[in-house]
Coordinates of C-alpha atoms and ligand atoms in Angstrom, one line a residue:
M1 CA -1.8 -15.0 -84.8
S2 CA -0.9 -11.8 -86.1
D3 CA 2.2 -10.2 -87.6
F4 CA 3.4 -7.0 -85.8
T5 CA 5.8 -6.0 -88.6
N6 CA 6.7 -2.4 -88.7
Q7 CA 5.1 -1.7 -85.2
V8 CA 6.8 -0.6 -82.0
A9 CA 5.7 -2.2 -78.4
F10 CA 6.7 -0.8 -75.2
V11 CA 6.5 -3.4 -72.6
T12 CA 7.5 -2.1 -69.0
G13 CA 8.7 -4.9 -66.4
A14 CA 9.8 -6.9 -69.4
G15 CA 13.0 -8.2 -67.4
S16 CA 11.2 -11.1 -65.8
G17 CA 7.9 -13.3 -65.6
I18 CA 5.1 -12.3 -68.0
G19 CA 6.8 -9.0 -69.2
R20 CA 9.5 -10.8 -70.6
A21 CA 7.2 -13.5 -72.1
T22 CA 5.1 -10.7 -73.6
A23 CA 8.4 -9.0 -74.9
L24 CA 9.5 -12.1 -76.4
A25 CA 5.9 -13.1 -77.6
F26 CA 5.9 -9.4 -79.4
A27 CA 9.7 -10.1 -81.1
K28 CA 8.6 -13.6 -82.5
Q29 CA 5.7 -11.8 -84.4
S30 CA 8.5 -9.4 -85.7
A31 CA 7.4 -6.8 -83.8
R32 CA 10.4 -3.8 -82.5
V33 CA 10.3 -4.0 -78.7
V34 CA 10.9 -1.7 -76.3
V35 CA 12.2 -3.4 -72.8
A36 CA 11.4 -0.8 -69.8
E37 CA 12.7 -2.1 -66.8
I38 CA 13.9 -0.9 -63.3
N39 CA 16.5 -3.8 -63.3
E40 CA 19.1 -3.3 -65.9
V41 CA 21.0 -6.4 -65.7
N42 CA 17.4 -8.5 -66.5
G43 CA 16.1 -6.1 -69.1
Q44 CA 19.5 -6.3 -70.9
E45 CA 18.8 -10.3 -70.7
T46 CA 15.3 -9.8 -72.4
V47 CA 17.0 -7.6 -75.1
R48 CA 19.6 -10.6 -75.9
Q49 CA 16.9 -13.3 -76.1
I50 CA 14.9 -10.7 -78.5
Q51 CA 18.1 -10.5 -80.7
Q52 CA 18.6 -13.9 -80.8
V53 CA 15.0 -14.7 -82.3
G54 CA 16.2 -12.0 -85.0
A55 CA 14.3 -9.2 -83.7
E56 CA 15.3 -5.5 -82.8
A57 CA 15.0 -4.3 -79.3
L58 CA 15.7 -1.3 -77.2
F59 CA 16.4 -1.8 -73.2
V60 CA 15.7 1.6 -71.3
R61 CA 16.2 1.7 -67.5
C62 CA 12.9 3.3 -66.4
D63 CA 11.1 3.4 -62.4
V64 CA 7.4 3.5 -63.8
A65 CA 6.3 4.9 -60.2
D66 CA 8.4 8.5 -61.8
P67 CA 6.6 9.9 -64.2
A68 CA 10.0 12.1 -65.5
Q69 CA 11.2 8.2 -66.0
I70 CA 8.5 7.1 -68.0
E71 CA 8.1 10.4 -70.4
S72 CA 12.1 9.8 -71.1
A73 CA 11.6 6.2 -72.0
I74 CA 9.0 7.1 -74.3
R75 CA 11.2 9.9 -75.8
Q76 CA 13.6 7.2 -76.4
T77 CA 11.5 4.9 -77.8
I78 CA 10.6 7.7 -80.8
K79 CA 14.1 8.7 -81.1
T80 CA 15.4 5.1 -81.9
F81 CA 12.4 3.6 -83.8
D82 CA 10.2 6.6 -84.4
R83 CA 7.0 5.4 -83.6
L84 CA 4.8 3.9 -80.4
D85 CA 2.0 1.3 -81.4
I86 CA 1.9 -0.7 -79.0
A87 CA 2.3 -0.3 -74.7
V88 CA 2.0 -3.0 -72.1
N89 CA 2.2 -1.7 -68.8
N90 CA 2.9 -4.7 -66.6
A91 CA 5.6 -3.4 -64.0
G92 CA 4.6 -4.5 -60.7
I93 CA 5.2 -5.3 -57.3
G94 CA 3.4 -7.5 -54.9
G95 CA 3.8 -5.9 -51.8
K96 CA 4.1 -6.9 -48.0
Y97 CA 2.3 -9.9 -47.0
G98 CA 0.2 -9.1 -44.1
R99 CA -2.9 -7.9 -42.9
I100 CA -4.4 -4.5 -43.0
T101 CA -3.3 -3.2 -39.4
E102 CA 0.3 -5.0 -40.2
Q103 CA 1.0 -2.4 -43.4
T104 CA 2.9 0.9 -42.7
P105 CA 2.2 3.8 -44.8
E106 CA 5.2 3.1 -46.8
D107 CA 4.1 -0.3 -47.5
F108 CA 0.9 1.0 -49.2
G109 CA 2.8 4.1 -50.8
Q110 CA 4.9 1.8 -52.4
V111 CA 2.8 -0.4 -53.9
M112 CA 0.2 2.2 -54.9
A113 CA 3.2 4.2 -56.6
V114 CA 4.3 1.2 -58.6
N115 CA 1.3 -0.4 -59.7
V116 CA -1.3 2.8 -59.9
G117 CA 1.5 5.4 -60.5
G118 CA 3.2 3.2 -63.4
V119 CA -0.4 2.4 -65.3
F120 CA -1.2 6.2 -64.8
Y121 CA 1.8 7.7 -65.5
G122 CA 2.5 5.1 -68.7
M123 CA -0.9 5.8 -70.6
Q124 CA -0.4 9.6 -70.1
A125 CA 3.0 9.4 -72.0
Q126 CA 1.7 6.6 -74.0
I127 CA -1.6 7.9 -75.0
R128 CA -0.1 11.8 -76.0
Q129 CA 2.4 10.0 -78.4
M130 CA -0.4 8.1 -80.0
L131 CA -2.6 11.2 -80.3
F132 CA 0.3 12.8 -82.0
Q133 CA 0.9 10.4 -84.5
Q134 CA -2.8 10.2 -85.2
A135 CA -2.3 14.2 -85.8
V136 CA 0.4 13.7 -88.5
D137 CA -0.6 10.9 -90.1
K138 CA -4.6 11.7 -90.9
E139 CA -4.7 8.3 -92.9
K140 CA -4.5 6.5 -89.8
A141 CA -6.5 8.7 -88.0
D142 CA -9.5 7.8 -90.3
N143 CA -8.7 4.1 -89.9
P144 CA -10.4 2.3 -87.1
M145 CA -8.2 -0.6 -87.2
A146 CA -5.0 1.6 -87.0
G147 CA -5.0 3.4 -83.8
G148 CA -2.8 2.7 -80.8
K149 CA -3.3 -0.4 -78.1
I150 CA -2.5 -0.6 -74.5
V151 CA -2.9 -3.2 -72.3
N152 CA -2.6 -2.8 -68.5
V153 CA -1.6 -5.8 -66.4
S154 CA -4.0 -5.7 -63.2
S155 CA -4.9 -9.4 -61.2
I156 CA -7.3 -11.7 -60.2
A157 CA -6.6 -9.6 -56.8
G158 CA -8.1 -6.7 -59.0
V159 CA -11.7 -8.1 -59.1
R160 CA -11.5 -10.0 -55.8
G161 CA -10.2 -9.2 -52.2
M162 CA -6.9 -10.6 -51.7
P163 CA -6.6 -11.7 -47.6
M164 CA -2.8 -10.5 -46.6
G165 CA -2.6 -8.1 -49.8
A166 CA -5.1 -5.1 -49.3
P167 CA -2.6 -2.5 -51.1
Y168 CA -1.9 -5.0 -54.0
S169 CA -5.6 -5.8 -54.2
A170 CA -6.5 -2.0 -54.1
A171 CA -3.8 -1.1 -56.5
K172 CA -5.2 -3.8 -58.9
H173 CA -8.7 -2.7 -58.5
A174 CA -7.3 0.8 -59.3
V175 CA -5.5 -0.6 -62.6
I176 CA -9.0 -1.7 -64.2
G177 CA -10.8 1.6 -63.0
L178 CA -7.8 3.5 -64.9
T179 CA -8.1 1.0 -67.8
K180 CA -12.1 1.4 -68.3
T181 CA -11.8 5.3 -67.9
A182 CA -9.3 5.9 -70.2
A183 CA -11.0 3.0 -72.8
L184 CA -13.8 5.3 -72.7
E185 CA -12.2 8.8 -73.0
Y186 CA -10.2 7.7 -76.3
V187 CA -12.4 5.5 -78.0
R188 CA -13.3 7.8 -80.7
Q189 CA -9.3 8.6 -81.5
N190 CA -9.3 4.4 -82.0
I191 CA -7.2 3.8 -79.3
R192 CA -8.0 0.4 -77.6
I193 CA -7.3 -0.2 -73.7
N194 CA -7.7 -3.0 -72.0
A195 CA -6.6 -5.1 -68.9
V196 CA -5.6 -8.6 -68.2
C197 CA -6.2 -10.2 -64.7
P198 CA -3.8 -13.2 -64.4
V199 CA -4.3 -15.9 -61.5
Y200 CA -1.0 -16.9 -60.1
T201 CA 1.4 -17.4 -62.7
H202 CA 4.9 -18.7 -62.6
S203 CA 7.3 -16.1 -62.2
T204 CA 9.6 -14.5 -59.3
M205 CA 6.7 -12.5 -57.5
V206 CA 4.9 -15.9 -57.2
D207 CA 7.9 -17.6 -55.6
E208 CA 7.8 -15.1 -53.4
L209 CA 4.7 -15.4 -51.9
I210 CA 5.3 -19.2 -52.2
S211 CA 8.1 -18.7 -49.7
T212 CA 6.1 -16.9 -47.0
A213 CA 4.9 -20.0 -45.4
P214 CA 5.1 -23.7 -45.6
G215 CA 2.0 -25.6 -47.9
M216 CA 1.1 -22.5 -49.3
E217 CA 2.1 -23.6 -52.8
E218 CA -0.7 -26.5 -52.5
R219 CA -3.1 -24.0 -50.6
M220 CA -2.6 -21.5 -53.8
R221 CA -3.2 -24.1 -56.3
R222 CA -6.3 -25.9 -54.8
M223 CA -7.7 -22.2 -55.3
I224 CA -7.5 -22.9 -59.5
P225 CA -10.0 -24.9 -61.0
M226 CA -7.7 -26.2 -63.4
G227 CA -5.5 -27.4 -60.6
R228 CA -2.3 -25.5 -61.9
F229 CA -0.5 -21.8 -62.0
G230 CA -0.5 -20.3 -65.2
Q231 CA 2.3 -20.1 -67.7
P232 CA 4.0 -16.3 -68.6
E233 CA 3.6 -17.3 -72.0
E234 CA -0.3 -18.3 -71.5
I235 CA -0.7 -14.5 -70.1
A236 CA 1.4 -13.0 -73.2
Q237 CA -1.0 -14.7 -75.8
T238 CA -3.8 -12.8 -74.8
I239 CA -2.3 -9.7 -74.3
L240 CA -0.8 -10.2 -78.1
W241 CA -4.5 -10.5 -79.0
L242 CA -5.7 -7.5 -77.3
C243 CA -3.0 -5.8 -79.7
S244 CA -3.8 -7.3 -82.8
A245 CA -5.4 -6.5 -85.9
E246 CA -8.0 -9.2 -84.9
N247 CA -9.0 -7.4 -82.1
T248 CA -11.3 -4.8 -83.6
F249 CA -14.2 -4.1 -81.0
C250 CA -12.9 -5.2 -77.5
T251 CA -11.9 -2.1 -75.6
G252 CA -12.4 -1.4 -71.6
Q253 CA -12.4 -4.7 -70.7
A254 CA -10.7 -6.8 -67.7
I255 CA -10.1 -10.0 -68.9
Q256 CA -9.7 -12.7 -66.4
L257 CA -7.0 -15.3 -66.9
D258 CA -7.6 -17.8 -64.0
G259 CA -7.6 -21.4 -64.5
G260 CA -11.6 -21.0 -63.9
M261 CA -11.5 -19.5 -60.8
T262 CA -14.1 -16.5 -60.7
A263 CA -16.4 -18.8 -62.8
G264 CA -17.7 -20.4 -59.3
Ligands
NAD1 N1 2.5 -13.8 -61.3 C1 1.5 -13.9 -61.3 O1 1.0 -14.6 -60.2 C2 0.4 -12.5 -61.3 C3 -0.3 -12.5 -61.2 C4 -1.7 -11.4 -61.3 C5 -0.8 -10.1 -62.0 N2 0.5 -10.3 -62.0 C6 1.0 -8.8 -62.5 O2 1.7 -9.3 -63.3 C7 2.8 -8.2 -63.3 C8 4.1 -8.7 -63.6 O3 4.5 -9.6 -62.6 P1 5.6 -10.9 -62.9 O4 4.6 -11.8 -62.1 O5 5.6 -11.1 -64.3 O6 6.8 -10.7 -61.8 P2 8.1 -10.5 -61.8 O7 8.7 -9.8 -60.3 O8 8.6 -11.6 -62.3 O9 8.0 -9.3 -63.2 C9 8.1 -8.2 -62.4 C10 9.3 -7.2 -63.3 O10 8.7 -5.6 -63.1 C11 9.8 -5.0 -62.7 N3 9.8 -3.7 -61.8 C12 9.3 -4.1 -60.6 N4 9.2 -2.4 -60.0 C13 9.2 -1.8 -61.2 C14 9.3 -0.1 -61.7 N5 9.2 0.6 -60.4 N6 9.9 0.3 -62.6 C15 10.1 -0.6 -63.8 N7 10.2 -1.8 -63.5 C16 9.6 -2.6 -62.3 C17 10.8 -6.1 -62.0 O11 12.0 -5.5 -62.1 C18 10.2 -7.0 -62.6 O12 11.4 -7.3 -63.6 C19 2.6 -7.3 -62.4 O13 1.9 -6.1 -62.3 C20 1.9 -8.5 -61.4 O14 1.4 -7.5 -60.4 C21 1.4 -11.2 -61.7

């Protein structure tokens, strides 16, 4: 696995689940990590775990649905670590479990604001900073291996319909559209932008879904050919590879991490 020494990784929603596993995985490979999270207690706990493995971390309280807060989080990143190399737009919410006719405008708006707005505003602030760094560091600008890397966390619900979760599925489809478009817009500036699409992965979000009905966990498990949920660390490893020096040619992709679900 690549070494991320001297690189700064900014991870949203890093206080739990996939975000925390990703932040820790970067830290174990010597990155300096920014934990951008709305939940201060959980975010600070991730910082503590990162420091325990001997890496540097910064907590920034940030609601990704608010463009001003994301911009401020990137400013704090630069103030502390002086640069931004990697961004993982992971923060997300599941939204209400129910059919389209049962979803209110507020249910829809909240999921779109966090899951789509967070990725859109996140990329705006991150790409601006990455372009600025290239402008002041000409040597890097000419090196196709040295541009910034961004990974957006979509979902299998971003490539398939998800009955009882229309706002979530719509939002995760939108994340893939944003990823592909941004990848094309900045490909010549050597910024590589990809998405990951996990299937059910052990986390608070999945625990909430499981609790909506008896037998739900077994029904969800049966949908996955491998017969098990993903582990947050398995998603993190793919995110790290996408951001690593080994990824020289992959951009604009939505990588499905689904235990075989979409193969059938
Ligand atoms: N767990 C799964 O099965 C699964 C599957 C596919 C995709 N995903 C996606 O993975 C990402 C991470 O989810 P998870 O499963 O680790 O869930 P999780 O609930 O454990 O973690 C989500 C984190 O995001 C934070 N967050 C929520 N709203 C925020 C906001 N407005 N600003 C900043 N932070 C905010 C939460 O506080 C939490 O720490 C989400 O985008 C989710 O949609 C998860």
